[in-house]
Short mmCIF file of C-alpha atoms and ligand atoms in Angstrom, two decimals:
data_model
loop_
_atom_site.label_atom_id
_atom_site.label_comp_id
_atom_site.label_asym_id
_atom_site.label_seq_id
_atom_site.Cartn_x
_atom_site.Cartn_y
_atom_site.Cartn_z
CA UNK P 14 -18.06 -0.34 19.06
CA UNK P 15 -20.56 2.03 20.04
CA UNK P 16 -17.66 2.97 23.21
CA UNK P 17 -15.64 4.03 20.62
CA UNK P 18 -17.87 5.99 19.21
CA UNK P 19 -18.14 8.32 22.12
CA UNK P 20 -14.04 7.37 22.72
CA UNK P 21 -13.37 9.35 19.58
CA UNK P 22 -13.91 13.15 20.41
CA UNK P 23 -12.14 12.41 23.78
CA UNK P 24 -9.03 11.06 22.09
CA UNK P 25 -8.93 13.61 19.48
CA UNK P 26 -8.93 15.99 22.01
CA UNK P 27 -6.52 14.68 23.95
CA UNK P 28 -3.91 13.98 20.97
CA UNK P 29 -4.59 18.19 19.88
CA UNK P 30 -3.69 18.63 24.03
CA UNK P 31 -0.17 16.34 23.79
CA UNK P 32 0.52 18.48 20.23
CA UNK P 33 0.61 21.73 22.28
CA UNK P 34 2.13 20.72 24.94
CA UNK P 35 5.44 19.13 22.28
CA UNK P 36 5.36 22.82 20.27
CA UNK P 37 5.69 24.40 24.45
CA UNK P 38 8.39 22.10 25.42
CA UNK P 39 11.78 22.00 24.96
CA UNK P 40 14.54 19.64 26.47
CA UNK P 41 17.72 20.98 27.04
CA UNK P 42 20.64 19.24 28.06
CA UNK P 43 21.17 18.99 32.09
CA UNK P 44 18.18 20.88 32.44
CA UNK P 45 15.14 19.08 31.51
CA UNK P 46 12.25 19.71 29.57
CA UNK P 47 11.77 23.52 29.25
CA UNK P 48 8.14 24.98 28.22
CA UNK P 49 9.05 27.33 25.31
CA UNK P 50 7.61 28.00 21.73
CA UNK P 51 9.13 25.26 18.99
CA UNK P 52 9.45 25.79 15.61
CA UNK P 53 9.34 22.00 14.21
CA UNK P 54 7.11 20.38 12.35
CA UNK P 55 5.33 17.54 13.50
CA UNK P 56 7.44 14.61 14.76
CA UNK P 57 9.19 12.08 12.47
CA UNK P 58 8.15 9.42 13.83
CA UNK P 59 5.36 9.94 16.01
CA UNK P 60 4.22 8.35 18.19
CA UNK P 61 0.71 6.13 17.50
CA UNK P 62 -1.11 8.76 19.17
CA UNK P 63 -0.40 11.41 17.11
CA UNK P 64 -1.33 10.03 14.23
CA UNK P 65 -4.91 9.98 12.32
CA UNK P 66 -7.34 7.68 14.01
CA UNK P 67 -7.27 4.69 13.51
CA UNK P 68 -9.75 2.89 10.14
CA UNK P 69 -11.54 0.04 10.77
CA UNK P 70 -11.02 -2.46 8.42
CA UNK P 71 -12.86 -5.50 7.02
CA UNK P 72 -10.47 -7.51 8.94
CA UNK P 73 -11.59 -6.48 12.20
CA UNK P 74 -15.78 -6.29 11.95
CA UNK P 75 -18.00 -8.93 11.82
CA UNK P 76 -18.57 -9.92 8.03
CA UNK P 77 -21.55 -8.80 7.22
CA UNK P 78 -21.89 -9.11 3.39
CA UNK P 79 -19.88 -8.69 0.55
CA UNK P 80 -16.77 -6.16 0.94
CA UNK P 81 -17.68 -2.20 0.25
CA UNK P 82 -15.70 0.00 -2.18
CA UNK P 83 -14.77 1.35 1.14
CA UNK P 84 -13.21 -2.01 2.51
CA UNK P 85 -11.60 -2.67 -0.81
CA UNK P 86 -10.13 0.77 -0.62
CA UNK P 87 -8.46 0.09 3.36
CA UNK P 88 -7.39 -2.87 2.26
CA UNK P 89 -5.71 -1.29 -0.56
CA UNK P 90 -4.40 0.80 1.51
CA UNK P 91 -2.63 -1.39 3.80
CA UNK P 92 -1.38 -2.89 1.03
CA UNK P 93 0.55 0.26 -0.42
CA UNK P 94 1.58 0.75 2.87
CA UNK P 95 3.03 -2.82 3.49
CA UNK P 96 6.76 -2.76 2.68
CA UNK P 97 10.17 -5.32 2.81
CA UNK P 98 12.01 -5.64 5.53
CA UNK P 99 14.95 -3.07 5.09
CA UNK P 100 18.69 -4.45 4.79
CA UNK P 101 18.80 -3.85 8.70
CA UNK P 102 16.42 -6.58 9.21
CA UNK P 103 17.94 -8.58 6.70
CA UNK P 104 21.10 -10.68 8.01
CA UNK P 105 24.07 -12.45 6.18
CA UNK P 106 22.06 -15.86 5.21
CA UNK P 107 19.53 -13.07 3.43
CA UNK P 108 16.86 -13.99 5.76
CA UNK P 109 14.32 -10.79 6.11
CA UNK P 110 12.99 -10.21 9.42
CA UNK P 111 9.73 -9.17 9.38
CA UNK P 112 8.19 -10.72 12.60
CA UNK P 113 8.38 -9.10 15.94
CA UNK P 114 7.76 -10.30 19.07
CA UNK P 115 7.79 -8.06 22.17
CA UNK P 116 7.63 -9.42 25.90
CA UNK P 117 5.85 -6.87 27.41
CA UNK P 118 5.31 -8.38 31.17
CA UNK P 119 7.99 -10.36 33.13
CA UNK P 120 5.07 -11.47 35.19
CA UNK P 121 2.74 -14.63 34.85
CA UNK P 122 -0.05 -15.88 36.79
CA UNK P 123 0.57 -19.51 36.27
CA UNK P 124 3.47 -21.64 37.44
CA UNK P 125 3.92 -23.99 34.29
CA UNK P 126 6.10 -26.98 35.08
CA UNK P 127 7.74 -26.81 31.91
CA UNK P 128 8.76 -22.83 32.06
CA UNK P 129 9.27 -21.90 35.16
CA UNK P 130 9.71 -22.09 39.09
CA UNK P 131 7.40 -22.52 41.38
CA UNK P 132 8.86 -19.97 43.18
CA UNK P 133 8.59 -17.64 39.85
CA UNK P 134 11.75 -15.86 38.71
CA UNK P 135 13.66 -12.25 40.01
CA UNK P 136 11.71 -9.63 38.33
CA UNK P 137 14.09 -6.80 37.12
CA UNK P 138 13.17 -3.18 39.04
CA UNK P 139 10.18 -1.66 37.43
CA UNK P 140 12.17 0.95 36.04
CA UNK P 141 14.42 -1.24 33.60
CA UNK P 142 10.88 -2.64 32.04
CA UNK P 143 9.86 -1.07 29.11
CA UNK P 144 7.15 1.71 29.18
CA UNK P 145 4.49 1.86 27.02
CA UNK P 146 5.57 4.74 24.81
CA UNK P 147 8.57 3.43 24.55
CA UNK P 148 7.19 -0.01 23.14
CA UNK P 149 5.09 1.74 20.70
CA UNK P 150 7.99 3.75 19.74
CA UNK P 151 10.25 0.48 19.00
CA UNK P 152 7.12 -1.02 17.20
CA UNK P 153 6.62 1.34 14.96
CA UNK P 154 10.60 1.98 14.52
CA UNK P 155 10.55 -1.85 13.28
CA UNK P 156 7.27 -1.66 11.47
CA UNK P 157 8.88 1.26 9.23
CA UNK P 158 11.66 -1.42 8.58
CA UNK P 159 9.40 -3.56 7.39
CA UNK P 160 7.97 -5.58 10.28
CA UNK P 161 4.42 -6.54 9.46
CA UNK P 162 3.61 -8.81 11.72
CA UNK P 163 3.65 -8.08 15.92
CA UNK P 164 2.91 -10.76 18.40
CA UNK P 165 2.59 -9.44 22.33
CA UNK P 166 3.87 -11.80 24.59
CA UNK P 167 5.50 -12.26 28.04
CA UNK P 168 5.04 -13.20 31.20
CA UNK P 169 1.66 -13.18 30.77
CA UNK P 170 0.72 -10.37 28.43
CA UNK P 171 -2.73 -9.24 30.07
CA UNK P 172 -1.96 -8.94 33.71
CA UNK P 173 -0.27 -5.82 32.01
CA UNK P 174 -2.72 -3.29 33.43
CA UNK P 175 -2.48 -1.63 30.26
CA UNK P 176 -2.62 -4.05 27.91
CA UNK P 177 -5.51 -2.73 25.54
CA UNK P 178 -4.28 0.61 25.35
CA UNK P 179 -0.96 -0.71 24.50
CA UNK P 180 -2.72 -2.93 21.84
CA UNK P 181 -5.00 0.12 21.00
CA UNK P 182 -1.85 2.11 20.08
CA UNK P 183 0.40 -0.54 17.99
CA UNK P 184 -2.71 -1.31 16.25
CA UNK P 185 -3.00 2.20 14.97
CA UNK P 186 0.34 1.11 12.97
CA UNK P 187 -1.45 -0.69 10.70
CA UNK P 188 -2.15 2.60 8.51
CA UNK P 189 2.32 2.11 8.33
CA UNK P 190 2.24 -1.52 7.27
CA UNK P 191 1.20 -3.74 10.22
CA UNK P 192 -0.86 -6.52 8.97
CA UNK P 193 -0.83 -8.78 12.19
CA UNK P 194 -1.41 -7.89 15.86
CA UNK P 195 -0.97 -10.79 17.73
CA UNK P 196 -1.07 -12.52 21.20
CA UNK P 197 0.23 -15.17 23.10
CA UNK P 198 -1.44 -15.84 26.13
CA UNK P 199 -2.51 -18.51 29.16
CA UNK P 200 -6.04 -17.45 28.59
CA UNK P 201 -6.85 -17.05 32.05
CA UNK P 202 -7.84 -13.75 32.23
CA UNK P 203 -8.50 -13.61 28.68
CA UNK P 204 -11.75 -13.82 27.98
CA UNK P 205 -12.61 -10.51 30.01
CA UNK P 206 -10.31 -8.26 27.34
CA UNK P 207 -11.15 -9.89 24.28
CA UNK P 208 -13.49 -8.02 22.96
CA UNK P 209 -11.25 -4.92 23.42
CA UNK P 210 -8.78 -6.35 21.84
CA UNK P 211 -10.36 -6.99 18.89
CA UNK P 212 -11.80 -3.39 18.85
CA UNK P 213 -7.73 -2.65 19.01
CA UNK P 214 -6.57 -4.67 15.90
CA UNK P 215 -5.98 -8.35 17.55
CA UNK P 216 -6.27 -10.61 14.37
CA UNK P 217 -4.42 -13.95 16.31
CA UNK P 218 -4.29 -15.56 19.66
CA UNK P 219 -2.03 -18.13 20.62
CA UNK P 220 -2.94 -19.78 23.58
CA UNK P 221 -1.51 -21.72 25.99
CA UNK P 222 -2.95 -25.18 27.13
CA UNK P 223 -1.78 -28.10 28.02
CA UNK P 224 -4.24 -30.27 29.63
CA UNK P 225 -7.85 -30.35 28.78
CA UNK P 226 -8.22 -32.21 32.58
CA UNK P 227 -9.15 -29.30 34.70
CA UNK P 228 -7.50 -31.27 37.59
CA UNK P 229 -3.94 -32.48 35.51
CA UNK P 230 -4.30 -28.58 34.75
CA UNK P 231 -3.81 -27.43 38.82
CA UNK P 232 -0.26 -29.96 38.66
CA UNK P 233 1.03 -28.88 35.18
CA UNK P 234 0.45 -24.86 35.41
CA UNK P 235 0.60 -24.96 40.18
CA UNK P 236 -2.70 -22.83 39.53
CA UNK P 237 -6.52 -23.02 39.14
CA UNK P 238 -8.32 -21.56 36.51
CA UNK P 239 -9.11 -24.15 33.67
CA UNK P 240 -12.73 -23.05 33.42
CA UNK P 241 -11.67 -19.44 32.61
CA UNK P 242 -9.27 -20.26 30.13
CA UNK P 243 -12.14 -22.70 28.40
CA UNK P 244 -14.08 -19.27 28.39
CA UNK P 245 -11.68 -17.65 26.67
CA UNK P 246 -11.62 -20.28 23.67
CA UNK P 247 -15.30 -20.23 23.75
CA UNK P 248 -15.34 -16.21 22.92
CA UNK P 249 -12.81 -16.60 20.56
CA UNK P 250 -15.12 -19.39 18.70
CA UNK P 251 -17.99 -17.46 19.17
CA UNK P 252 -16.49 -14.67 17.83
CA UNK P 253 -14.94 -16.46 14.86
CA UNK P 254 -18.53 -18.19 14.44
CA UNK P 255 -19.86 -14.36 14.25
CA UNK P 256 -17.24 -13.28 11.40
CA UNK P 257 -14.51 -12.04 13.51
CA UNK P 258 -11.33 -13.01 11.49
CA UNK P 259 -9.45 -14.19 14.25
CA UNK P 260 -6.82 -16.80 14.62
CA UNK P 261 -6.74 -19.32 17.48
CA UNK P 262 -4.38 -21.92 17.84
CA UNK P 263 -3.71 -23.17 20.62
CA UNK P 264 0.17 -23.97 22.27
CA UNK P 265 0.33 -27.43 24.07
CA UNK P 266 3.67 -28.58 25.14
CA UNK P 267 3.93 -32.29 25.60
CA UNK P 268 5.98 -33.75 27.87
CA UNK P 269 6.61 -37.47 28.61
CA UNK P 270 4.85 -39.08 31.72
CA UNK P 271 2.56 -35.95 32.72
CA UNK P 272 0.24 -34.99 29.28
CA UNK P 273 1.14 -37.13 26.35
CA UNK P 274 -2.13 -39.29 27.27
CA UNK P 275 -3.62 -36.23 26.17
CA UNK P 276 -2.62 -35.96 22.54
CA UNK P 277 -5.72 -37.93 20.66
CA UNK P 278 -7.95 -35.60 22.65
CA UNK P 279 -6.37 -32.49 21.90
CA UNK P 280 -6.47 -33.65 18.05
CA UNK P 281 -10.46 -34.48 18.32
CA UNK P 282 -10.98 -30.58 20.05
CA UNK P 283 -10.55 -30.41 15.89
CA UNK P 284 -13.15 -32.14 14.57
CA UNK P 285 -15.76 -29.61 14.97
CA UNK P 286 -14.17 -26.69 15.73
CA UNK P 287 -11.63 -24.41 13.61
CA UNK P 288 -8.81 -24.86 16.06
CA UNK P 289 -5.03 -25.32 14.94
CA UNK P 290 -3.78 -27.25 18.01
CA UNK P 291 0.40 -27.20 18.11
CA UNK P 292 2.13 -29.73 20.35
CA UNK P 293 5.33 -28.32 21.15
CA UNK P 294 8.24 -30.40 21.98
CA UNK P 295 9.34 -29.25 24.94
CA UNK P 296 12.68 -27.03 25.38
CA UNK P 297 15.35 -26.38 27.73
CA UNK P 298 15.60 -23.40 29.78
CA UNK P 299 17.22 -21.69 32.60
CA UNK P 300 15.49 -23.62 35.38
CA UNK P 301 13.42 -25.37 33.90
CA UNK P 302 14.67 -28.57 34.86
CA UNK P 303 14.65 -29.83 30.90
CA UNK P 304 15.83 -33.46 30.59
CA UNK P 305 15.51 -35.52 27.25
CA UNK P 306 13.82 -38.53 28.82
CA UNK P 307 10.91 -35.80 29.44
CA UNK P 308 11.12 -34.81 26.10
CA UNK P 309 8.50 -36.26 23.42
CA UNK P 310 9.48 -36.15 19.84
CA UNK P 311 7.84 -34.91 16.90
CA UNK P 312 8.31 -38.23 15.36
CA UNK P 313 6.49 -40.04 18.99
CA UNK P 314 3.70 -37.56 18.92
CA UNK P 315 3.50 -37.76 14.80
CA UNK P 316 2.78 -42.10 15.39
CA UNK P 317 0.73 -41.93 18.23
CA UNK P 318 -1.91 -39.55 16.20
CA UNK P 319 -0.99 -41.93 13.05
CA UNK P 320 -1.75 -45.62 15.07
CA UNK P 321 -5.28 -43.52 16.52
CA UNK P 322 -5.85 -41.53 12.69
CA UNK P 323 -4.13 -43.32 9.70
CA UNK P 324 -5.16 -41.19 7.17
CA UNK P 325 -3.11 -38.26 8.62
CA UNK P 326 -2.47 -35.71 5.89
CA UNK P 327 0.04 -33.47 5.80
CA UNK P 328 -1.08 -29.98 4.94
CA UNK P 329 0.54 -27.16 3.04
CA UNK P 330 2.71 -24.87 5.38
CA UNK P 331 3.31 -21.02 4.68
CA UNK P 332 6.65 -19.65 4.24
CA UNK P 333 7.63 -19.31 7.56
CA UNK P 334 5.52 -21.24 9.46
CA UNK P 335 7.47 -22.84 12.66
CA UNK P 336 5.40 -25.62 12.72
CA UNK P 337 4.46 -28.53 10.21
CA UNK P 338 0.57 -28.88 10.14
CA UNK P 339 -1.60 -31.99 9.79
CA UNK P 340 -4.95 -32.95 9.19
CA UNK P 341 -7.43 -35.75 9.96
CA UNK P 342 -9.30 -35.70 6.75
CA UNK P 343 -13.11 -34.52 7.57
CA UNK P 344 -12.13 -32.47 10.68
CA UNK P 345 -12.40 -28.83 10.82
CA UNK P 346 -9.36 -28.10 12.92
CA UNK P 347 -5.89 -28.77 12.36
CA UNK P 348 -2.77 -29.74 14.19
CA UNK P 349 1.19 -28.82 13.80
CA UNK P 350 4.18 -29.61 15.40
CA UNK P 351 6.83 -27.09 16.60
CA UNK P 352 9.76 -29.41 16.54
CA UNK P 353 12.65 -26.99 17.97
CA UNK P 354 14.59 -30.01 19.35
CA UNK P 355 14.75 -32.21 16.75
CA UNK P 356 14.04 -30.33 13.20
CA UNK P 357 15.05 -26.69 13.63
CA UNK P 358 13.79 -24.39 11.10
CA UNK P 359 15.90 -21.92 11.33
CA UNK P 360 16.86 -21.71 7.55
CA UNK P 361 12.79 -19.38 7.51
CA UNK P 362 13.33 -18.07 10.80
CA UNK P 363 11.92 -14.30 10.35
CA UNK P 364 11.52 -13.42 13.98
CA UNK P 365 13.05 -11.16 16.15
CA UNK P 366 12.30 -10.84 19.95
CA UNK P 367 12.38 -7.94 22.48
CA UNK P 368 12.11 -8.67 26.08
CA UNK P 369 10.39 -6.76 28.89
CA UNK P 370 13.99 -4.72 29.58
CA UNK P 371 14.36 -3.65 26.05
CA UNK P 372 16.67 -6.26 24.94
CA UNK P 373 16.33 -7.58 21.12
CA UNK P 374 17.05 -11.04 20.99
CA UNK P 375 17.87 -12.03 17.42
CA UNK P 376 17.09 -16.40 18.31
CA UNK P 377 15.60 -17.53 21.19
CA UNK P 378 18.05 -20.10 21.54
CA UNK P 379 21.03 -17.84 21.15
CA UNK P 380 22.25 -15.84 24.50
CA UNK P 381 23.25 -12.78 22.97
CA UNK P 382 21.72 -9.88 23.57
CA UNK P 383 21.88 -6.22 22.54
CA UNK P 384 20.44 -3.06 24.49
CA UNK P 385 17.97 -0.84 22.88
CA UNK P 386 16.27 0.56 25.87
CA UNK P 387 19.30 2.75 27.27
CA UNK P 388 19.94 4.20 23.38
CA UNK P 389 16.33 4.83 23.68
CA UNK P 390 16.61 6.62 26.82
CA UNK P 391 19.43 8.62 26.02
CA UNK P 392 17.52 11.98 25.81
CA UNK P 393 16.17 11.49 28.98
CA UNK P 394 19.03 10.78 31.21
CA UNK P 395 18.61 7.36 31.84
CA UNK P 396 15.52 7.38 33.33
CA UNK P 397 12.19 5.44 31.82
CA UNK P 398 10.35 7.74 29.14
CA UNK P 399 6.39 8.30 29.77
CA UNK P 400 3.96 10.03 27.14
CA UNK P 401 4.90 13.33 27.80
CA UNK P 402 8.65 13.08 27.45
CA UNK P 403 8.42 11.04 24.60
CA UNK P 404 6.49 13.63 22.85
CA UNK P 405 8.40 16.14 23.87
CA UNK P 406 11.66 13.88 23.08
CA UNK P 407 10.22 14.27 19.21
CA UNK P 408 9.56 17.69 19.34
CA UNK P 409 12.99 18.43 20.03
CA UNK P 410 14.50 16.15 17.62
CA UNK P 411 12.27 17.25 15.12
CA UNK P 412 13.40 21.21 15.90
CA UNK P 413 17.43 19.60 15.89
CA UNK P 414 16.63 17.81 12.79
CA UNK P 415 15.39 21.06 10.67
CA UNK P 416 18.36 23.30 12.23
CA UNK P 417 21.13 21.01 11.01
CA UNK P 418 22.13 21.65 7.68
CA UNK P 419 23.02 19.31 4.91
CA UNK P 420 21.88 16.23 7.29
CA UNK P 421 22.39 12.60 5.90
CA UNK P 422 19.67 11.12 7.30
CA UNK P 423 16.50 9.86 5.75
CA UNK P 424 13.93 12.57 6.52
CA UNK P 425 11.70 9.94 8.42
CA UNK P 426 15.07 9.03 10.74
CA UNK P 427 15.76 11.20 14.06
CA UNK P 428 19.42 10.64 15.36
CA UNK P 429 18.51 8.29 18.10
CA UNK P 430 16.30 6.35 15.29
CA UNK P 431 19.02 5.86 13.57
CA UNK P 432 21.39 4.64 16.06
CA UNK P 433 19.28 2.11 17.29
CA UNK P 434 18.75 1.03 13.39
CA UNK P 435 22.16 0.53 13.36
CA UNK P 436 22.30 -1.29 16.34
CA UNK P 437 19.86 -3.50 15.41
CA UNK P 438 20.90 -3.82 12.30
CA UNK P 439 24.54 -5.05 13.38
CA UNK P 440 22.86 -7.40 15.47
CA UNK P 441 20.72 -9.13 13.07
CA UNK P 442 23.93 -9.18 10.92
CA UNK P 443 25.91 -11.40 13.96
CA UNK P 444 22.27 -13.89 13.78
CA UNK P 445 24.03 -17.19 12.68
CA UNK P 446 22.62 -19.84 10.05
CA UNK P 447 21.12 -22.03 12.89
CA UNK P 448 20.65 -22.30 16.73
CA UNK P 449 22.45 -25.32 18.99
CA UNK P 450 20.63 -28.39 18.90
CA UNK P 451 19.96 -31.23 21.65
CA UNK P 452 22.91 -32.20 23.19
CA UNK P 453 24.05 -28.76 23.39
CA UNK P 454 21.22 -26.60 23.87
CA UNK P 455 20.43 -27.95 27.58
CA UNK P 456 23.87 -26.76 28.26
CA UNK P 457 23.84 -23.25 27.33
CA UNK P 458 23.07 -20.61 29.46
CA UNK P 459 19.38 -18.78 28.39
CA UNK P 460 16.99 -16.73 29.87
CA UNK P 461 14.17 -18.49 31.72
CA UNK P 462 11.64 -18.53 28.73
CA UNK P 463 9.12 -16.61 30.98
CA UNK P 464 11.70 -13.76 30.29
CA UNK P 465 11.99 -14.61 26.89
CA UNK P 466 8.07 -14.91 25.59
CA UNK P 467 7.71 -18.04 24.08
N1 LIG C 528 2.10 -16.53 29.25
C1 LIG C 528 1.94 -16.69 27.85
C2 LIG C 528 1.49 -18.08 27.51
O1 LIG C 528 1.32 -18.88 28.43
O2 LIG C 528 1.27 -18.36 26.35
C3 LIG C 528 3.14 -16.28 27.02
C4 LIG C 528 4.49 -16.66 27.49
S1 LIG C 528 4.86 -18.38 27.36
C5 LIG C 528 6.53 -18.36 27.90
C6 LIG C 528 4.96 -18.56 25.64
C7 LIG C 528 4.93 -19.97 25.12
O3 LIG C 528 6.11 -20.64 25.46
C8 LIG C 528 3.79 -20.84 25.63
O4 LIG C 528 3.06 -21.35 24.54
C9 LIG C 528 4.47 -21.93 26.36
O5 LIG C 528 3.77 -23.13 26.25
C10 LIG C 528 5.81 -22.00 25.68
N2 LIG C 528 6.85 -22.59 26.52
C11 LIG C 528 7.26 -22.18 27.72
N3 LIG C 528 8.24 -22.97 28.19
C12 LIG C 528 8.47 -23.89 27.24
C13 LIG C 528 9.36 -24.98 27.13
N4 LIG C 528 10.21 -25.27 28.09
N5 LIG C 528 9.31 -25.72 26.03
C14 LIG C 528 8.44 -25.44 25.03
N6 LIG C 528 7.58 -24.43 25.07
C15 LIG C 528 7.58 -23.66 26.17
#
């Protein structure tokens, strides 16, 4: 906290810098970015920089009493802010998307059994990843749709070298509607940029673990590092235990002959800890050698935990929850079960996915794809957009915006905001009422789900 304290000036300074550098800059056609006076206002849709610093919220500090007229006011705020997903995010089955998950690594420092190669998978050339402007610009393009909730994800999110900044600048969309900055993660390397995180708006972490043997962990992920991703949980705990509101569950895919010993012990890391474990059936992917005999059921893991816990409750799930949640009666932590093989829930689905290349994905069992990155690039030849030329990019549109007369769009919407709306928007239309199920799924052709992002 008290970093950001001296952080502040510096930033401001820095965003009044990038403002005079968009009113000198002007891109023309063939030519580039040319440094001459501008008349336009501010940018339509700026990017997070260039908006008012960021307000801490109850949400994010330690609780330490009852909430301020100042916290009830944020939170007030937020809420005025939050919005429904607009009728692009809303497809033909009237399902409103307004959960976003962004891949923002192709990279991963484990070798999980169950997702990938040993031998990893091709990386696509640097420049077809998406840069960090251009992520923050696509966040807050779908967080003005309506999106509300953001979940980072890869690869392995933070071996991003940028990863808090990035987080540091999609949090700052919360003063548009964001309500939830997420993260799915190994935990590995966790534990070092937690605290930053939080600082940046993380309110959930998702982690990965699928072994609580340190030694089973070295065959299932091809990797050391058990004890650092037990770190990780412990901050998150500790932090929780301090008044953080944070939300951990943690991912544990079970597979048949390698961790399903496993299950009653993963259930009793609830009994005095607030942890939501979620045993995920395991899926087919590109490569990842998927075979049903491997596959445990949500029925299997449902009676082992039954024959071991009889009185089993089933809990309330929210609207959209992917997973059906238990609870041994007397424990503090829960457990769910993401049953994509053999109960989809598509009929709630309200996520949409972009990968590391700037694809949006509308189901992560479906193989179509649509581009957004090269629309998004269109101003700038092709080529990947950094800070500079993205503020400059809204400069100009801004300037083209207030010479054009009689204009039709919205007065928040720039040209190329638009397209990709509609883009997206005819995409979402094409998602269809439910994904393939067993039988069929291991049989279509998918992205590894290292590419994909869980
Ligand atoms: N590296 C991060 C992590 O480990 O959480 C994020 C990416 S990982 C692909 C996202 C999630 O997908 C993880 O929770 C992982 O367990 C899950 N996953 C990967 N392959 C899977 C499969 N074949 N079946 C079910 N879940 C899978």
């Amino acid at each position: 906290m008290t970093d950001c304290v001296f952080k502040q000036p510096i930033s401001l300074l820095l965003r009044q810098e990038w403002k005079q550098f968009g009113r000198k800059c002007q891109w023309l056609p063939n030519v580039g970015f040319v440094r001459q006076r501008a008349t336009a206002a501010a940018s339509a849709i700026p990017t997070a920089d260039a908006r008012p610093a960021f307000q801490w919220t109850q949400h994010h500090k330690p609780n330490l009493g009852p909430p301020t007229p100042r916290d009830r006011l944020s939170r007030l705020r937020e809420e005025l802010n939050a919005r429904a997903p607009s009728s692009y995010l809303t497809d033909n089955f009237s399902r409103t998307h307004n959960y976003l998950r962004i891949s923002v690594t192709e990279r991963c420092n484990l070798r999980c059994i169950y997702c990938m190669p040993e031998k990893g998978v091709p990386l696509s050339p640097p420049a077809h990843l998406l840069t960090t402007p251009e992520i923050v610009h696509l966040a807050h393009l779908f967080v003005n749709q309506g999106v509300d909730k953001i979940r980072l994800t890869g690869g392995e999110p933070t071996v991003r070298n940028d990863i808090v900044e990035l987080m540091q600048k999609i949090g700052k969309l919360r003063t548009s509607g964001l309500k939830e900055l997420c993260l799915t993660t190994n935990g590995l390397s966790l534990h070092r940029k937690l605290d930053a995180m939080v600082e940046a708006g993380l309110t959930g972490v998702n982690l990965s673990l699928d072994t609580l043997d340190p030694y089973q962990f070295t065959i299932m992920t091809r990797r050391k590092g058990h004890d650092a991703v037990m770190r990780s949980i412990e901050r998150i705990l500790e932090m929780k235990r301090l008044g953080t509101a944070i939300k951990l569950k943690i991912n544990c895919v079970v597979m048949r002959g390698i961790n399903e010993r496993e299950i009653i012990s993963f259930v009793e890391l609830g009994k005095h800890k607030d942890i939501e474990v979620r045993f995920i059936e395991y899926m087919p992917f590109d490569g990842n050698k998927w075979s049903q005999g491997k596959m445990l059921s949500f029925k299997e893991m449902l009676a082992t935990i039954q024959e071991r816990y009889p009185r089993l409750q089933k809990v309330q799930d929210h609207a959209n929850d992917t997973s059906k949640t238990y609870q041994v009666p007397g424990f503090m932590g829960r457990m769910g079960f993401i049953t994509s093989m053999t109960h989809n829930f598509c009929g709630t689905c309200n996520r949409l996915r972009i990968t590391s290349d700037g694809n949006l994905k509308v189901c992560l069992f479906g193989n179509s794809e649509v581009n957004l990155r090269d629309i998004l690039r269109e101003s700038n030849n092709g080529e990947p957009i950094d800070q500079e030329g993205m503020e400059a990019i809204h400069e100009v549109e801004m300037e083209a915006r207030s010479s054009r007369s009689g204009d039709h769009l919205p007065p928040s919407l720039t040209g190329r905001d638009n397209q990709l709306l509609e883009v997206i928007g005819a995409a979402v239309k094409r998602k269809k009422a439910k994904h393939a199920g067993m039988g069929e799924l291991e049989k279509m052709k998918n992205r590894p789900m290292i590419l994909i992002g869980g």
